[in-house]
Amino acid sequence: MFEVGEYVFYGSTGVCRVAKIKKMAPPGTKADMLYYELEPVYDRGRRVFTPVGNEKVLMRKIVTAKEADELIGKVREIDTLQIPSEKQREETYKKAMRACSCEEWIRIIKTLYLRGKTRQAEGKKITSSDARYLRQAEDHLYGELSIALKIPKDEVEDFITRRVETQ
């Protein structure tokens, strides 16, 4: 069980702070159930309610500062995604995003960065699908690392780049 004030990563919502844990009766039922009230960190004013013990949507603690530092230290070693065919490209991206893992988001970012460079060299633009998954992966990764490392989200990419270049 998570504690009030703790930061968690919740499904496609991203980083949230546990605001409250309270009993609620879901619509159409008479029984009270224990719910988390989550505040999305990067979507101020929004609230998300999810039952404690919900197994349908992944919810996990965010990485610690130490884990974030170790992850950044091994960015060069993380492989790109292996995409068997163009037909399976989007499904491979979706599967990696659903893993809700910083390492998988790095795989997506690296894959799409290199694919973008190749397409650019061929005189082509990045596809809208690639751009969408790149934005999602960056948003989730930078959002989580921002909280873990206590640096502004818009500075995370430069922070990672500087660290990787000095290795």
PDB file of N, CA, C and O in Angstrom, residues 100-148:
ATOM      1  N   CYS A 100       5.530   0.652 -18.548  1.00  0.00           N
ATOM      2  CA  CYS A 100       5.698   1.708 -17.532  1.00  0.00           C
ATOM      3  C   CYS A 100       7.061   1.605 -16.861  1.00  0.00           C
ATOM      4  O   CYS A 100       7.175   1.641 -15.637  1.00  0.00           O
ATOM      5  N   SER A 101       8.088   1.486 -17.677  1.00  0.00           N
ATOM      6  CA  SER A 101       9.454   1.308 -17.190  1.00  0.00           C
ATOM      7  C   SER A 101      10.354   2.381 -17.785  1.00  0.00           C
ATOM      8  O   SER A 101      10.348   2.604 -19.006  1.00  0.00           O
ATOM      9  N   CYS A 102      11.144   3.015 -16.938  1.00  0.00           N
ATOM     10  CA  CYS A 102      12.086   4.031 -17.422  1.00  0.00           C
ATOM     11  C   CYS A 102      13.015   3.454 -18.482  1.00  0.00           C
ATOM     12  O   CYS A 102      13.326   4.116 -19.475  1.00  0.00           O
ATOM     13  N   GLU A 103      13.453   2.227 -18.272  1.00  0.00           N
ATOM     14  CA  GLU A 103      14.365   1.605 -19.232  1.00  0.00           C
ATOM     15  C   GLU A 103      13.680   1.408 -20.591  1.00  0.00           C
ATOM     16  O   GLU A 103      14.287   1.643 -21.638  1.00  0.00           O
ATOM     17  N   GLU A 104      12.418   1.027 -20.585  1.00  0.00           N
ATOM     18  CA  GLU A 104      11.685   0.855 -21.848  1.00  0.00           C
ATOM     19  C   GLU A 104      11.481   2.202 -22.534  1.00  0.00           C
ATOM     20  O   GLU A 104      11.538   2.293 -23.755  1.00  0.00           O
ATOM     21  N   TRP A 105      11.230   3.245 -21.761  1.00  0.00           N
ATOM     22  CA  TRP A 105      11.073   4.573 -22.362  1.00  0.00           C
ATOM     23  C   TRP A 105      12.380   5.028 -23.003  1.00  0.00           C
ATOM     24  O   TRP A 105      12.378   5.648 -24.067  1.00  0.00           O
ATOM     25  N   ILE A 106      13.499   4.705 -22.372  1.00  0.00           N
ATOM     26  CA  ILE A 106      14.791   5.037 -22.970  1.00  0.00           C
ATOM     27  C   ILE A 106      14.965   4.267 -24.280  1.00  0.00           C
ATOM     28  O   ILE A 106      15.445   4.819 -25.276  1.00  0.00           O
ATOM     29  N   ARG A 107      14.557   3.009 -24.307  1.00  0.00           N
ATOM     30  CA  ARG A 107      14.634   2.214 -25.544  1.00  0.00           C
ATOM     31  C   ARG A 107      13.843   2.884 -26.669  1.00  0.00           C
ATOM     32  O   ARG A 107      14.300   2.973 -27.806  1.00  0.00           O
ATOM     33  N   ILE A 108      12.636   3.340 -26.340  1.00  0.00           N
ATOM     34  CA  ILE A 108      11.798   4.018 -27.333  1.00  0.00           C
ATOM     35  C   ILE A 108      12.488   5.283 -27.825  1.00  0.00           C
ATOM     36  O   ILE A 108      12.578   5.531 -29.035  1.00  0.00           O
ATOM     37  N   ILE A 109      12.975   6.089 -26.902  1.00  0.00           N
ATOM     38  CA  ILE A 109      13.610   7.362 -27.257  1.00  0.00           C
ATOM     39  C   ILE A 109      14.830   7.113 -28.146  1.00  0.00           C
ATOM     40  O   ILE A 109      14.988   7.769 -29.180  1.00  0.00           O
ATOM     41  N   LYS A 110      15.673   6.160 -27.758  1.00  0.00           N
ATOM     42  CA  LYS A 110      16.860   5.855 -28.564  1.00  0.00           C
ATOM     43  C   LYS A 110      16.467   5.344 -29.955  1.00  0.00           C
ATOM     44  O   LYS A 110      17.027   5.754 -30.962  1.00  0.00           O
ATOM     45  N   THR A 111      15.501   4.441 -29.993  1.00  0.00           N
ATOM     46  CA  THR A 111      15.038   3.879 -31.264  1.00  0.00           C
ATOM     47  C   THR A 111      14.529   4.976 -32.187  1.00  0.00           C
ATOM     48  O   THR A 111      14.908   5.044 -33.364  1.00  0.00           O
ATOM     49  N   LEU A 112      13.682   5.837 -31.646  1.00  0.00           N
ATOM     50  CA  LEU A 112      13.072   6.874 -32.481  1.00  0.00           C
ATOM     51  C   LEU A 112      14.053   7.980 -32.839  1.00  0.00           C
ATOM     52  O   LEU A 112      13.957   8.565 -33.923  1.00  0.00           O
ATOM     53  N   TYR A 113      15.004   8.261 -31.971  1.00  0.00           N
ATOM     54  CA  TYR A 113      16.040   9.242 -32.297  1.00  0.00           C
ATOM     55  C   TYR A 113      16.854   8.752 -33.497  1.00  0.00           C
ATOM     56  O   TYR A 113      17.062   9.482 -34.465  1.00  0.00           O
ATOM     57  N   LEU A 114      17.296   7.496 -33.423  1.00  0.00           N
ATOM     58  CA  LEU A 114      18.100   6.935 -34.525  1.00  0.00           C
ATOM     59  C   LEU A 114      17.278   6.799 -35.801  1.00  0.00           C
ATOM     60  O   LEU A 114      17.768   7.077 -36.907  1.00  0.00           O
ATOM     61  N   ARG A 115      16.024   6.391 -35.678  1.00  0.00           N
ATOM     62  CA  ARG A 115      15.154   6.279 -36.852  1.00  0.00           C
ATOM     63  C   ARG A 115      14.932   7.649 -37.481  1.00  0.00           C
ATOM     64  O   ARG A 115      14.932   7.796 -38.705  1.00  0.00           O
ATOM     65  N   GLY A 116      14.771   8.659 -36.647  1.00  0.00           N
ATOM     66  CA  GLY A 116      14.590  10.028 -37.150  1.00  0.00           C
ATOM     67  C   GLY A 116      15.811  10.510 -37.909  1.00  0.00           C
ATOM     68  O   GLY A 116      15.691  11.160 -38.951  1.00  0.00           O
ATOM     69  N   LYS A 117      16.998  10.201 -37.383  1.00  0.00           N
ATOM     70  CA  LYS A 117      18.247  10.587 -38.075  1.00  0.00           C
ATOM     71  C   LYS A 117      18.332   9.914 -39.445  1.00  0.00           C
ATOM     72  O   LYS A 117      18.719  10.538 -40.426  1.00  0.00           O
ATOM     73  N   THR A 118      17.979   8.627 -39.499  1.00  0.00           N
ATOM     74  CA  THR A 118      18.013   7.880 -40.758  1.00  0.00           C
ATOM     75  C   THR A 118      17.019   8.470 -41.744  1.00  0.00           C
ATOM     76  O   THR A 118      17.359   8.693 -42.919  1.00  0.00           O
ATOM     77  N   ARG A 119      15.816   8.741 -41.290  1.00  0.00           N
ATOM     78  CA  ARG A 119      14.790   9.307 -42.171  1.00  0.00           C
ATOM     79  C   ARG A 119      15.206  10.692 -42.661  1.00  0.00           C
ATOM     80  O   ARG A 119      15.003  11.030 -43.826  1.00  0.00           O
ATOM     81  N   GLN A 120      15.813  11.470 -41.783  1.00  0.00           N
ATOM     82  CA  GLN A 120      16.263  12.809 -42.155  1.00  0.00           C
ATOM     83  C   GLN A 120      17.339  12.721 -43.242  1.00  0.00           C
ATOM     84  O   GLN A 120      17.325  13.483 -44.202  1.00  0.00           O
ATOM     85  N   ALA A 121      18.261  11.769 -43.095  1.00  0.00           N
ATOM     86  CA  ALA A 121      19.313  11.571 -44.096  1.00  0.00           C
ATOM     87  C   ALA A 121      18.729  11.164 -45.446  1.00  0.00           C
ATOM     88  O   ALA A 121      19.325  11.436 -46.496  1.00  0.00           O
ATOM     89  N   GLU A 122      17.562  10.516 -45.410  1.00  0.00           N
ATOM     90  CA  GLU A 122      16.884  10.098 -46.641  1.00  0.00           C
ATOM     91  C   GLU A 122      15.965  11.191 -47.183  1.00  0.00           C
ATOM     92  O   GLU A 122      15.258  10.981 -48.157  1.00  0.00           O
ATOM     93  N   GLY A 123      15.952  12.340 -46.512  1.00  0.00           N
ATOM     94  CA  GLY A 123      15.096  13.444 -46.941  1.00  0.00           C
ATOM     95  C   GLY A 123      13.646  13.287 -46.504  1.00  0.00           C
ATOM     96  O   GLY A 123      12.757  13.924 -47.052  1.00  0.00           O
ATOM     97  N   LYS A 124      13.399  12.442 -45.510  1.00  0.00           N
ATOM     98  CA  LYS A 124      12.047  12.197 -45.013  1.00  0.00           C
ATOM     99  C   LYS A 124      11.885  12.800 -43.627  1.00  0.00           C
ATOM    100  O   LYS A 124      12.851  12.985 -42.900  1.00  0.00           O
ATOM    101  N   LYS A 125      10.625  13.058 -43.280  1.00  0.00           N
ATOM    102  CA  LYS A 125      10.305  13.562 -41.939  1.00  0.00           C
ATOM    103  C   LYS A 125       9.959  12.394 -41.024  1.00  0.00           C
ATOM    104  O   LYS A 125       9.647  11.301 -41.480  1.00  0.00           O
ATOM    105  N   ILE A 126       9.959  12.666 -39.732  1.00  0.00           N
ATOM    106  CA  ILE A 126       9.534  11.675 -38.749  1.00  0.00           C
ATOM    107  C   ILE A 126       8.032  11.455 -38.942  1.00  0.00           C
ATOM    108  O   ILE A 126       7.293  12.403 -39.234  1.00  0.00           O
ATOM    109  N   THR A 127       7.587  10.227 -38.808  1.00  0.00           N
ATOM    110  CA  THR A 127       6.160   9.949 -38.970  1.00  0.00           C
ATOM    111  C   THR A 127       5.390  10.489 -37.774  1.00  0.00           C
ATOM    112  O   THR A 127       5.950  10.661 -36.683  1.00  0.00           O
ATOM    113  N   SER A 128       4.097  10.741 -37.962  1.00  0.00           N
ATOM    114  CA  SER A 128       3.282  11.266 -36.856  1.00  0.00           C
ATOM    115  C   SER A 128       3.207  10.253 -35.716  1.00  0.00           C
ATOM    116  O   SER A 128       3.217  10.636 -34.541  1.00  0.00           O
ATOM    117  N   SER A 129       3.158   8.972 -36.055  1.00  0.00           N
ATOM    118  CA  SER A 129       3.133   7.922 -35.029  1.00  0.00           C
ATOM    119  C   SER A 129       4.434   7.932 -34.224  1.00  0.00           C
ATOM    120  O   SER A 129       4.410   7.884 -32.989  1.00  0.00           O
ATOM    121  N   ASP A 130       5.567   8.006 -34.913  1.00  0.00           N
ATOM    122  CA  ASP A 130       6.855   8.058 -34.225  1.00  0.00           C
ATOM    123  C   ASP A 130       6.936   9.288 -33.327  1.00  0.00           C
ATOM    124  O   ASP A 130       7.386   9.202 -32.188  1.00  0.00           O
ATOM    125  N   ALA A 131       6.488  10.427 -33.834  1.00  0.00           N
ATOM    126  CA  ALA A 131       6.531  11.667 -33.051  1.00  0.00           C
ATOM    127  C   ALA A 131       5.675  11.543 -31.793  1.00  0.00           C
ATOM    128  O   ALA A 131       6.075  11.985 -30.711  1.00  0.00           O
ATOM    129  N   ARG A 132       4.503  10.917 -31.931  1.00  0.00           N
ATOM    130  CA  ARG A 132       3.601  10.748 -30.794  1.00  0.00           C
ATOM    131  C   ARG A 132       4.226   9.872 -29.716  1.00  0.00           C
ATOM    132  O   ARG A 132       4.239  10.214 -28.527  1.00  0.00           O
ATOM    133  N   TYR A 133       4.815   8.732 -30.109  1.00  0.00           N
ATOM    134  CA  TYR A 133       5.422   7.833 -29.119  1.00  0.00           C
ATOM    135  C   TYR A 133       6.691   8.436 -28.518  1.00  0.00           C
ATOM    136  O   TYR A 133       6.972   8.235 -27.342  1.00  0.00           O
ATOM    137  N   LEU A 134       7.429   9.193 -29.300  1.00  0.00           N
ATOM    138  CA  LEU A 134       8.615   9.876 -28.772  1.00  0.00           C
ATOM    139  C   LEU A 134       8.205  10.870 -27.694  1.00  0.00           C
ATOM    140  O   LEU A 134       8.794  10.904 -26.611  1.00  0.00           O
ATOM    141  N   ARG A 135       7.182  11.666 -27.977  1.00  0.00           N
ATOM    142  CA  ARG A 135       6.683  12.644 -26.989  1.00  0.00           C
ATOM    143  C   ARG A 135       6.216  11.939 -25.716  1.00  0.00           C
ATOM    144  O   ARG A 135       6.523  12.378 -24.607  1.00  0.00           O
ATOM    145  N   GLN A 136       5.460  10.849 -25.865  1.00  0.00           N
ATOM    146  CA  GLN A 136       4.953  10.126 -24.698  1.00  0.00           C
ATOM    147  C   GLN A 136       6.096   9.562 -23.852  1.00  0.00           C
ATOM    148  O   GLN A 136       6.088   9.694 -22.624  1.00  0.00           O
ATOM    149  N   ALA A 137       7.060   8.939 -24.516  1.00  0.00           N
ATOM    150  CA  ALA A 137       8.184   8.337 -23.787  1.00  0.00           C
ATOM    151  C   ALA A 137       8.995   9.415 -23.073  1.00  0.00           C
ATOM    152  O   ALA A 137       9.373   9.253 -21.910  1.00  0.00           O
ATOM    153  N   GLU A 138       9.267  10.521 -23.771  1.00  0.00           N
ATOM    154  CA  GLU A 138      10.018  11.609 -23.146  1.00  0.00           C
ATOM    155  C   GLU A 138       9.234  12.204 -21.978  1.00  0.00           C
ATOM    156  O   GLU A 138       9.804  12.465 -20.914  1.00  0.00           O
ATOM    157  N   ASP A 139       7.951  12.404 -22.171  1.00  0.00           N
ATOM    158  CA  ASP A 139       7.117  12.996 -21.125  1.00  0.00           C
ATOM    159  C   ASP A 139       7.135  12.131 -19.866  1.00  0.00           C
ATOM    160  O   ASP A 139       7.338  12.633 -18.756  1.00  0.00           O
ATOM    161  N   HIS A 140       6.952  10.822 -20.031  1.00  0.00           N
ATOM    162  CA  HIS A 140       6.951   9.931 -18.873  1.00  0.00           C
ATOM    163  C   HIS A 140       8.337   9.837 -18.221  1.00  0.00           C
ATOM    164  O   HIS A 140       8.460   9.933 -17.003  1.00  0.00           O
ATOM    165  N   LEU A 141       9.365   9.640 -19.035  1.00  0.00           N
ATOM    166  CA  LEU A 141      10.719   9.505 -18.492  1.00  0.00           C
ATOM    167  C   LEU A 141      11.159  10.781 -17.789  1.00  0.00           C
ATOM    168  O   LEU A 141      11.598  10.752 -16.640  1.00  0.00           O
ATOM    169  N   TYR A 142      11.052  11.908 -18.467  1.00  0.00           N
ATOM    170  CA  TYR A 142      11.519  13.169 -17.889  1.00  0.00           C
ATOM    171  C   TYR A 142      10.685  13.567 -16.679  1.00  0.00           C
ATOM    172  O   TYR A 142      11.207  14.128 -15.714  1.00  0.00           O
ATOM    173  N   GLY A 143       9.392  13.256 -16.702  1.00  0.00           N
ATOM    174  CA  GLY A 143       8.534  13.556 -15.552  1.00  0.00           C
ATOM    175  C   GLY A 143       8.955  12.778 -14.318  1.00  0.00           C
ATOM    176  O   GLY A 143       9.054  13.331 -13.228  1.00  0.00           O
ATOM    177  N   GLU A 144       9.215  11.495 -14.502  1.00  0.00           N
ATOM    178  CA  GLU A 144       9.608  10.669 -13.361  1.00  0.00           C
ATOM    179  C   GLU A 144      10.999  11.047 -12.855  1.00  0.00           C
ATOM    180  O   GLU A 144      11.212  11.182 -11.649  1.00  0.00           O
ATOM    181  N   LEU A 145      11.943  11.226 -13.767  1.00  0.00           N
ATOM    182  CA  LEU A 145      13.310  11.569 -13.346  1.00  0.00           C
ATOM    183  C   LEU A 145      13.367  12.951 -12.706  1.00  0.00           C
ATOM    184  O   LEU A 145      14.173  13.189 -11.808  1.00  0.00           O
ATOM    185  N   SER A 146      12.505  13.848 -13.139  1.00  0.00           N
ATOM    186  CA  SER A 146      12.444  15.188 -12.559  1.00  0.00           C
ATOM    187  C   SER A 146      12.134  15.121 -11.064  1.00  0.00           C
ATOM    188  O   SER A 146      12.790  15.771 -10.249  1.00  0.00           O
ATOM    189  N   ILE A 147      11.140  14.317 -10.712  1.00  0.00           N
ATOM    190  CA  ILE A 147      10.765  14.182  -9.297  1.00  0.00           C
ATOM    191  C   ILE A 147      11.872  13.458  -8.525  1.00  0.00           C
ATOM    192  O   ILE A 147      12.267  13.888  -7.447  1.00  0.00           O
ATOM    193  N   ALA A 148      12.385  12.377  -9.103  1.00  0.00           N
ATOM    194  CA  ALA A 148      13.408  11.581  -8.407  1.00  0.00           C
ATOM    195  C   ALA A 148      14.683  12.389  -8.156  1.00  0.00           C
ATOM    196  O   ALA A 148      15.284  12.299  -7.089  1.00  0.00           O
TER     197      ALA A 148
END
